[in-house]
Short mmCIF file of C-alpha atoms in Angstrom, two decimals:
data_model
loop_
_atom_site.label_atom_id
_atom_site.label_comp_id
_atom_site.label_asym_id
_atom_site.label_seq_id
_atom_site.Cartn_x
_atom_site.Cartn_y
_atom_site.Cartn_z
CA UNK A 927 0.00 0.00 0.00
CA UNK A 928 1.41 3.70 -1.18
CA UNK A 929 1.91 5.63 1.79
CA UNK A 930 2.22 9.94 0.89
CA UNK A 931 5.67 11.05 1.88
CA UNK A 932 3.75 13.87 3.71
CA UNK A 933 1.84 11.59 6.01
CA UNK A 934 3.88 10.23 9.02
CA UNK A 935 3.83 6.48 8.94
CA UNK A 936 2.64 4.93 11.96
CA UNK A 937 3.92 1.44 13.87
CA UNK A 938 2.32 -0.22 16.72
CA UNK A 939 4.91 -0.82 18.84
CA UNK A 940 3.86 -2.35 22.44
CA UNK A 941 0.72 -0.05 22.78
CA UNK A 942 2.53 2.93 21.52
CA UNK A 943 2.92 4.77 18.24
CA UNK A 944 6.38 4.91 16.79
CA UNK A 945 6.26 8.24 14.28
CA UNK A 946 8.56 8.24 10.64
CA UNK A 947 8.64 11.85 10.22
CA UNK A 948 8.47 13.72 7.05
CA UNK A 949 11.44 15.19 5.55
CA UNK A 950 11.01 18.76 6.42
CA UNK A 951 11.41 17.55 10.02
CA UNK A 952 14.44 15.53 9.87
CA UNK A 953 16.00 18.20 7.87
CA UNK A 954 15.34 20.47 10.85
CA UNK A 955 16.94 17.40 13.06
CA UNK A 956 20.03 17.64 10.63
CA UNK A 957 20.38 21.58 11.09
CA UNK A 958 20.10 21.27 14.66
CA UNK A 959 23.04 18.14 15.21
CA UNK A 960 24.68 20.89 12.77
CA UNK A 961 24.72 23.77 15.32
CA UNK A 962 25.24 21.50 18.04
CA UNK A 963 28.58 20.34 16.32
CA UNK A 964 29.52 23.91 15.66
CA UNK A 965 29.04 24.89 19.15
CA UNK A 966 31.09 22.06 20.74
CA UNK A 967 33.80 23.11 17.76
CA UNK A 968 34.05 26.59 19.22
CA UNK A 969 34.04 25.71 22.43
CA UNK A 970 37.19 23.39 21.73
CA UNK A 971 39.04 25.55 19.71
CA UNK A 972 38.23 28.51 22.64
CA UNK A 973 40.20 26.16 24.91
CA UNK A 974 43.87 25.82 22.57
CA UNK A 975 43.40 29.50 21.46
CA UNK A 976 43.04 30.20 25.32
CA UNK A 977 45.72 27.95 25.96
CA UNK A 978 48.31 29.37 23.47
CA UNK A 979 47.74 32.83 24.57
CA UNK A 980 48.21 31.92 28.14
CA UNK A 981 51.75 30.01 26.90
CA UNK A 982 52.76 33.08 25.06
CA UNK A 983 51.90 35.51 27.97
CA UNK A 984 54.05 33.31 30.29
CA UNK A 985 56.33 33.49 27.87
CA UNK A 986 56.69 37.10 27.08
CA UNK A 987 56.26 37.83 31.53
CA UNK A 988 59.37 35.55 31.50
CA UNK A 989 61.42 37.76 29.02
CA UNK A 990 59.93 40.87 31.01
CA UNK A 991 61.23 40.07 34.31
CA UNK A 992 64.41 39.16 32.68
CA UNK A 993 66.82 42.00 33.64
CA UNK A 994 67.85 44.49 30.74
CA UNK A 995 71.38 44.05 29.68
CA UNK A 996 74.01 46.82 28.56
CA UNK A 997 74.47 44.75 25.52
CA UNK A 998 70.67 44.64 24.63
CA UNK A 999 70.35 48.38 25.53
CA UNK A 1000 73.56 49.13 22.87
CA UNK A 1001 71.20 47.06 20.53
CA UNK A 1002 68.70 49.89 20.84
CA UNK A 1003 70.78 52.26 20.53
CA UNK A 1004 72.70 51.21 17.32
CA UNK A 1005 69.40 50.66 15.94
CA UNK A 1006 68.43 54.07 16.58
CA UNK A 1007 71.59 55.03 14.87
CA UNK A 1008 71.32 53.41 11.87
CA UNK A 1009 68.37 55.18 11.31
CA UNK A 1010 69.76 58.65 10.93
CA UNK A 1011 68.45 61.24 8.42
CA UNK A 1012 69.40 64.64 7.45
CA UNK A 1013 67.64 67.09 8.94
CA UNK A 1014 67.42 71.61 9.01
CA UNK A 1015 65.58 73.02 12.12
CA UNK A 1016 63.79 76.46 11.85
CA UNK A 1017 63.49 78.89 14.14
CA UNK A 1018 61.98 82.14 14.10
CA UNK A 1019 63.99 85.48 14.36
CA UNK A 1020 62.77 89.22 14.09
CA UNK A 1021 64.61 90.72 11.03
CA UNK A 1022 63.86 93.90 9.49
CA UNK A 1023 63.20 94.54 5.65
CA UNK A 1024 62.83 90.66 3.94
CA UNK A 1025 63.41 90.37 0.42
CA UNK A 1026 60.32 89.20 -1.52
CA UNK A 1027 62.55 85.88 -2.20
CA UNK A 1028 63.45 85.33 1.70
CA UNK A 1029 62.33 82.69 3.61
CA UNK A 1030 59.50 82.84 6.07
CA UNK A 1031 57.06 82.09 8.30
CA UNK A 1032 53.67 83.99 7.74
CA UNK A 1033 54.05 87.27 6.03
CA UNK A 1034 53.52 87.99 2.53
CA UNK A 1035 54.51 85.07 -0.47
CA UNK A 1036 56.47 86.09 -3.83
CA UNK A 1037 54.64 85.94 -6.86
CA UNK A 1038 55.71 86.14 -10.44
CA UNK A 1039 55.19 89.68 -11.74
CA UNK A 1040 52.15 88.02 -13.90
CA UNK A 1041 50.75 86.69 -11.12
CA UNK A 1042 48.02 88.18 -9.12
CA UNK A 1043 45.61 85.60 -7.80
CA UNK A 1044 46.08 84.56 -4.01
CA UNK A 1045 45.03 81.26 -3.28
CA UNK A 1046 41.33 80.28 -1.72
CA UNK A 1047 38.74 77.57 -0.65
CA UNK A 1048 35.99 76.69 -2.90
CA UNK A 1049 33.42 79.13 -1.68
CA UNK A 1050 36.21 82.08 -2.24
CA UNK A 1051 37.78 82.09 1.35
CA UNK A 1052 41.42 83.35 1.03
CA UNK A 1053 43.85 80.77 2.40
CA UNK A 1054 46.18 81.69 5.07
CA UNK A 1055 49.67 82.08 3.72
CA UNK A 1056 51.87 80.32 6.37
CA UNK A 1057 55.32 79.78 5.05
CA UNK A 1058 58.05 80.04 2.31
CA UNK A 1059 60.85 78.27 1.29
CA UNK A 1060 63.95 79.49 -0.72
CA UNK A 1061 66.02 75.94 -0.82
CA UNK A 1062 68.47 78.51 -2.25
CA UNK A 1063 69.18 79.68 1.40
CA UNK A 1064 68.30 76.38 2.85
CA UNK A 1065 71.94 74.44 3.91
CA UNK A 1066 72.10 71.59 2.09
CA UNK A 1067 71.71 68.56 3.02
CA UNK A 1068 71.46 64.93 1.24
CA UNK A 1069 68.81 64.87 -1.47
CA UNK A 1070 67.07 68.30 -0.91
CA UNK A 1071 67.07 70.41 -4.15
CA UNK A 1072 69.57 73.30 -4.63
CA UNK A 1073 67.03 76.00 -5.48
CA UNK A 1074 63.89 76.56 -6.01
CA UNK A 1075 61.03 78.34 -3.60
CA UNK A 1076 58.28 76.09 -1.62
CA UNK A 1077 55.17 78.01 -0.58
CA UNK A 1078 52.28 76.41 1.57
CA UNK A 1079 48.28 78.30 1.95
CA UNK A 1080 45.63 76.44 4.00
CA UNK A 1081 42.65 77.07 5.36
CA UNK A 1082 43.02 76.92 9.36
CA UNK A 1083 41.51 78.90 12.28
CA UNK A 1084 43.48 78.57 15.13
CA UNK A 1085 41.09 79.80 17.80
CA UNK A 1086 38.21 77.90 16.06
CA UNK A 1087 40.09 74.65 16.35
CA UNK A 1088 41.17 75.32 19.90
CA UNK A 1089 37.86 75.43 20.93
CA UNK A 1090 36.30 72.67 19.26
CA UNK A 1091 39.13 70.55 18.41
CA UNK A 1092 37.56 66.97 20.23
CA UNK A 1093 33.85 67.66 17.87
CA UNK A 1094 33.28 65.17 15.26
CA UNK A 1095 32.73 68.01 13.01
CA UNK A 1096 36.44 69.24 14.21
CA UNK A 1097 38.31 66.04 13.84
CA UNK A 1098 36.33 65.51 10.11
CA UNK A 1099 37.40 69.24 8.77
CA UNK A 1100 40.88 69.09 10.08
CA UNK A 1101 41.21 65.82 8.26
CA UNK A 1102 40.21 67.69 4.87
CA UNK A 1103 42.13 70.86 5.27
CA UNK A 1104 41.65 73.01 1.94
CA UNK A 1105 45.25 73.75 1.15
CA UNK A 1106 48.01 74.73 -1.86
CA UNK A 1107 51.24 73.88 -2.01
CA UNK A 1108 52.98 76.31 -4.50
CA UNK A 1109 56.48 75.11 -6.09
CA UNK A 1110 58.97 77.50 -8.49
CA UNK A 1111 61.58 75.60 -9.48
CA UNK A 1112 63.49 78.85 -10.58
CA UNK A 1113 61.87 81.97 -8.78
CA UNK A 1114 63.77 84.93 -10.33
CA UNK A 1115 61.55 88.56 -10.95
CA UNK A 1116 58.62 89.00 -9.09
CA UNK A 1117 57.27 90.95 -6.37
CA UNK A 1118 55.31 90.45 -2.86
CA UNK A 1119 51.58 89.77 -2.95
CA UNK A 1120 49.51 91.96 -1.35
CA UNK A 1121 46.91 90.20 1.38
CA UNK A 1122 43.11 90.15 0.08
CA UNK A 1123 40.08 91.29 2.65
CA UNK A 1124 39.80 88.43 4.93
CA UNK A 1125 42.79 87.15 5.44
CA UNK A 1126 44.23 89.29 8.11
CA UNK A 1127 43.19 87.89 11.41
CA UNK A 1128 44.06 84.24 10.69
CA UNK A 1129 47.54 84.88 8.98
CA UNK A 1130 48.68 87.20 12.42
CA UNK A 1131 47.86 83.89 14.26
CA UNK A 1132 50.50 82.04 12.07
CA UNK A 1133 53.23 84.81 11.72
CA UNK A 1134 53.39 84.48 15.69
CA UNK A 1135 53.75 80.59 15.49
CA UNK A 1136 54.46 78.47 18.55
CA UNK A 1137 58.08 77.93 18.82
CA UNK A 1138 59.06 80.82 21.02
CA UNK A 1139 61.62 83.03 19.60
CA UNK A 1140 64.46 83.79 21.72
CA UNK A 1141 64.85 86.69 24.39
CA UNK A 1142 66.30 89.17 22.32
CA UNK A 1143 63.38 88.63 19.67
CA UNK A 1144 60.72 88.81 22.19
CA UNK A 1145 61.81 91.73 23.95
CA UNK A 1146 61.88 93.53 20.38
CA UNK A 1147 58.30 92.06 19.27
CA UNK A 1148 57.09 93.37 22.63
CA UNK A 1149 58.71 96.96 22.31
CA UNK A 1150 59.02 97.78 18.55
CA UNK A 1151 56.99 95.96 16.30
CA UNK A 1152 53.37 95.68 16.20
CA UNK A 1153 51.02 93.01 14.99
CA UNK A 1154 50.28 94.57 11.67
CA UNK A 1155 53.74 94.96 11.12
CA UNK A 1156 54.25 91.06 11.47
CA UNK A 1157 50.80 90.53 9.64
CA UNK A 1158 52.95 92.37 6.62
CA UNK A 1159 56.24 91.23 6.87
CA UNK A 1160 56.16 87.38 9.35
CA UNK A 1161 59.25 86.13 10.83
CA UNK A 1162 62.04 85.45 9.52
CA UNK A 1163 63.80 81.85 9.86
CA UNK A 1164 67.41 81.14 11.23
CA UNK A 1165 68.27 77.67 9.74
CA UNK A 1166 70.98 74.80 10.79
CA UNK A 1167 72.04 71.42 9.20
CA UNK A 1168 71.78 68.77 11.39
CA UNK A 1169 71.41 65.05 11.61
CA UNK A 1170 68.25 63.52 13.65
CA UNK A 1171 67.34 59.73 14.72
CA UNK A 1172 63.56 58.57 15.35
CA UNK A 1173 63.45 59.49 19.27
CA UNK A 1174 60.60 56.21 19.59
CA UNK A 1175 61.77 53.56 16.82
CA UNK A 1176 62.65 50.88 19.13
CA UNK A 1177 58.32 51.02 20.36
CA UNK A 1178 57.95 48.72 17.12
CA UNK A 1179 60.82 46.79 18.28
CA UNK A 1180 59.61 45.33 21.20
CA UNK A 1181 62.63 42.98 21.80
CA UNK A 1182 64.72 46.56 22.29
CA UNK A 1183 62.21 48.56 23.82
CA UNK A 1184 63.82 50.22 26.53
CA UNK A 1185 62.14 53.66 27.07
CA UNK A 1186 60.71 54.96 30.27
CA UNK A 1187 56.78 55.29 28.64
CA UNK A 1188 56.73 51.77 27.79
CA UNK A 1189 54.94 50.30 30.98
CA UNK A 1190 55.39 47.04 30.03
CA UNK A 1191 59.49 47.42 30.27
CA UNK A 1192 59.57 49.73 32.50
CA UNK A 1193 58.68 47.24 34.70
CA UNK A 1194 62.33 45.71 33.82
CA UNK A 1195 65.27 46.38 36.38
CA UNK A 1196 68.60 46.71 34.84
CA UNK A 1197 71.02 43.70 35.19
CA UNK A 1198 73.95 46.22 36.78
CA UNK A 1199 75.11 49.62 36.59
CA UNK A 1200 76.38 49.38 33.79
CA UNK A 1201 73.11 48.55 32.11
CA UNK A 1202 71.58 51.30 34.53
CA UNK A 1203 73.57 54.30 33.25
CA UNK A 1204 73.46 53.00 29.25
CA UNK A 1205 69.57 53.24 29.81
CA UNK A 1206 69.69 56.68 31.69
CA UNK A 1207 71.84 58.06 28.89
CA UNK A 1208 69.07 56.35 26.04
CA UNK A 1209 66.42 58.37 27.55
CA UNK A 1210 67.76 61.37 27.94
CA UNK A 1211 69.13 60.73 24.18
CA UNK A 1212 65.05 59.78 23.32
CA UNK A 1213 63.80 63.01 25.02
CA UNK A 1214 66.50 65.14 23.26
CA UNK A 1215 65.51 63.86 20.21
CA UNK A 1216 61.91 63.96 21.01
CA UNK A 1217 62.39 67.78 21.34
CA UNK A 1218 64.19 67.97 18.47
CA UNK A 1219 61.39 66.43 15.88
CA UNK A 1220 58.62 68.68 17.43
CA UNK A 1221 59.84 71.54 16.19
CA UNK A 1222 59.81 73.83 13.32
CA UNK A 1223 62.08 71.67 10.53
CA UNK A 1224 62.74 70.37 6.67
CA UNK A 1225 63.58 66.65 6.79
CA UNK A 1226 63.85 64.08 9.55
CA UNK A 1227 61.26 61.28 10.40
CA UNK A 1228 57.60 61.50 10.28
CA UNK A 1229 57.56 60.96 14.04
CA UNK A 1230 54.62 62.99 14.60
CA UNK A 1231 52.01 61.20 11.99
CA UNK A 1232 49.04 59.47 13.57
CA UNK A 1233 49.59 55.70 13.23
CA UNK A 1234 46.19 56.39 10.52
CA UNK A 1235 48.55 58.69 8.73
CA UNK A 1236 51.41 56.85 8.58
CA UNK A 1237 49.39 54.15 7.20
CA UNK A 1238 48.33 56.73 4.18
CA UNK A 1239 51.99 57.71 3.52
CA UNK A 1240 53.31 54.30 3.51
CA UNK A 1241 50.59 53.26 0.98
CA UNK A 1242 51.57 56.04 -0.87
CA UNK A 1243 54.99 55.28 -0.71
CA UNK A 1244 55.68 58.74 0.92
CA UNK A 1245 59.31 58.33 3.17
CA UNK A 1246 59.90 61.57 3.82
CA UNK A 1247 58.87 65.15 5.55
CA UNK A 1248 59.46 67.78 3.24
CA UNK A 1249 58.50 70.38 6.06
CA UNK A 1250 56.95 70.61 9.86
CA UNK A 1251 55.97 73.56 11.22
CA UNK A 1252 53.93 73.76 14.54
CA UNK A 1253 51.33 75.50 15.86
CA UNK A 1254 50.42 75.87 19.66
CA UNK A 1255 46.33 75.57 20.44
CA UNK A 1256 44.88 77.70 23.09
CA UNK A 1257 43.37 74.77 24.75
CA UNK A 1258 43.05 74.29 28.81
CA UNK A 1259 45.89 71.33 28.20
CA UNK A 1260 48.51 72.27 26.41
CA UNK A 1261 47.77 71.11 22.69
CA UNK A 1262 50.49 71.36 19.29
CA UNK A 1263 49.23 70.85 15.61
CA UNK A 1264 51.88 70.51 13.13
CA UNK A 1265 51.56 70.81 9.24
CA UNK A 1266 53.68 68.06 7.82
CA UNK A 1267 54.59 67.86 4.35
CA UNK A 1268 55.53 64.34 3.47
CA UNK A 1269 57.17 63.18 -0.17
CA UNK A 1270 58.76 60.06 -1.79
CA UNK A 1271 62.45 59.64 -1.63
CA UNK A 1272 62.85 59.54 -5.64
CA UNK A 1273 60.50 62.67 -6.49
CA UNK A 1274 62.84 64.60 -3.14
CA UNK A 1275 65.82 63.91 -5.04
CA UNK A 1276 64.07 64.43 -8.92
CA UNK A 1277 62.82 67.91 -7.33
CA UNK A 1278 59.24 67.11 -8.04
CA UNK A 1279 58.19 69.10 -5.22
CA UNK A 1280 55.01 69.85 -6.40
CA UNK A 1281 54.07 66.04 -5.25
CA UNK A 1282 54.30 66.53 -1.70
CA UNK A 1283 51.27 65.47 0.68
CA UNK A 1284 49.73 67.56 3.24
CA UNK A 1285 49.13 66.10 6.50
CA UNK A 1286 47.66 67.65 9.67
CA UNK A 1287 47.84 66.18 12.88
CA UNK A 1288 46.93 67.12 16.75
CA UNK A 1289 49.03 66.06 19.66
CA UNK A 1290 48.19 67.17 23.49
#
């Protein structure tokens, strides 16, 4: 006798009824041994994941409580040395009378004499003109170019991004900074640019910087020279050559990391004195160094990217800052933004200037 695959067969079984389910069902009976299986395949593979992690925390607690030696501590160091690059810090000086061709910090840029139009966002805001370059006057170093004049606009409010600086909206537009980046390969005739209406309060800010000037400077700023009279002319820049090292390269070396804000090894004592005063000389070196890179500079190591940023250079193949300058926020906390020009090796030393990046990062 046909039986339809949709009615349950029934068997008398001892006064009972023993049910042959439909297909539907013991598909459903399939699914669930399915999850079951799953489940218990998690939970298994929870226990060797947890078990390997808790081998390789023993593991690295064992190297932490290991005491530092002077040999692993020269290891740092040497590392830290082989990463040398050329670098020219900038600092600000009061000068009288700058050339249209000078280099500066705020101020006034040189045009050509047939050029007339200064810079601005898409809805017609003037840019703030914040520095120039001559590379003519810059001392040179390995791969910079001989010549040639660098000029940088972009749209920043300083007191604006002070006070809103941890918004969503703040963190979003300083991200997408309208900027130019001017290059003349062989500035010759031309003449200053007068500023257009709008302009005036924003480019003050940046002719007055961050990086404090020296005594001498300040006690003629405060005496002799007014703020429209920086507005007009900015400060000029003493420059030296110098060499710098990445004061925090050994963080993505954790096998050398010996610096005092590493928690995890500071928690390491040092295996004698020896190894005591070769670490108290590395972080005095670190801070040094650390000073060094936050200031105004061409060259050195893009120390002060975000790890975001430094993500978008590398994929860009981008090894090296063209320029820093920094800016001080008026924020409770005291806050630096820098404007970091960043460039590939091979377009540095071709002089393709005009490829450089613009990056703008926050640091408190």
């Amino acid at each position: 006798m046909d039986v339809a695959c949709s009615q349950p067969l029934k068997i008398a079984i001892r006064g009972s009824y023993f049910r042959w389910y439909p297909e539907e069902t013991i598909m459903i009976w399939w699914i669930a041994v399915g999850f079951i299986a799953f489940f218990l395949f998690l939970i298994f593979n929870d226990v060797i994941w947890f078990d390997k992690a808790d081998r390789t925390a023993r593991k690295l607690l064992r190297k932490l409580n290991k005491p530092i030696s002077k040999s692993e501590v020269d290891a740092a160091r040497q590392t830290m040395e082989n990463a040398e690059l050329p670098m020219v810090s900038l600092s600000v000086k009061l000068r009288d009378n700058l050339e249209p061709l000078d280099t500066r910090l705020g101020g006034k840029p040189w045009v050509p004499d047939a050029e007339n139009d200064w810079p601005s966002t898409d809805d017609g805001t003037p840019l703030c003109f914040l520095t120039q370059i001559n590379f003519a006057q810059v001392p040179q170093t390995l791969d910079l170019p001989h010549q040639g004049l660098l000029q940088v606009f972009a749209d920043i409010d300083l007191d604006q991004m002070s006070k809103d600086r941890h918004s969503q909206e703040s963190l979003k537009r300083n991200q997408n900074i309208s900027h130019v980046i001017r290059w003349y390969p062989h500035p010759s005739n031309g003449r200053v640019l007068s500023y257009p209406s709008g302009v005036g309060k924003v480019a003050n800010q940046v002719s007055l910087l961050s990086q404090e000037p020296d005594e001498e400077t300040l006690e003629a700023f405060d005496s002799d020279v007014s703020d429209e009279e920086l507005l007009q002319n900015g400060w000029a820049v003493a420059m030296e050559s110098t060499k710098t090292k990445p004061p925090a390269l050994a963080l993505a070396k954790p096998h050398c990391n010996l610096f005092y804000h590493d928690q995890a090894y500071a928690r390491r004592v040092p295996k004698d004195e020896h190894a005591a005063q070769a670490i108290r000389r590395l972080h005095r070196k670190s801070r040094e160094l650390q000073n060094q890179q936050e200031a105004h500079r061409i060259g050195g190591h893009p120390y002060l990217l975000s790890k975001q940023q430094k993500k978008e250079a590398s994929k860009a193949g981008l090894d090296r800052v063209l320029l820093q300058i920094r800016f001080q926020l008026a924020t409770k906390i005291r806050s630096d933004a820098y404007l970091i020009l960043m460039i590939a090796q091979e377009d540095l030393r071709a002089g393709n200037i005009e490829k450089a990046r613009f990056f703008w990062s926050e640091h408190t």
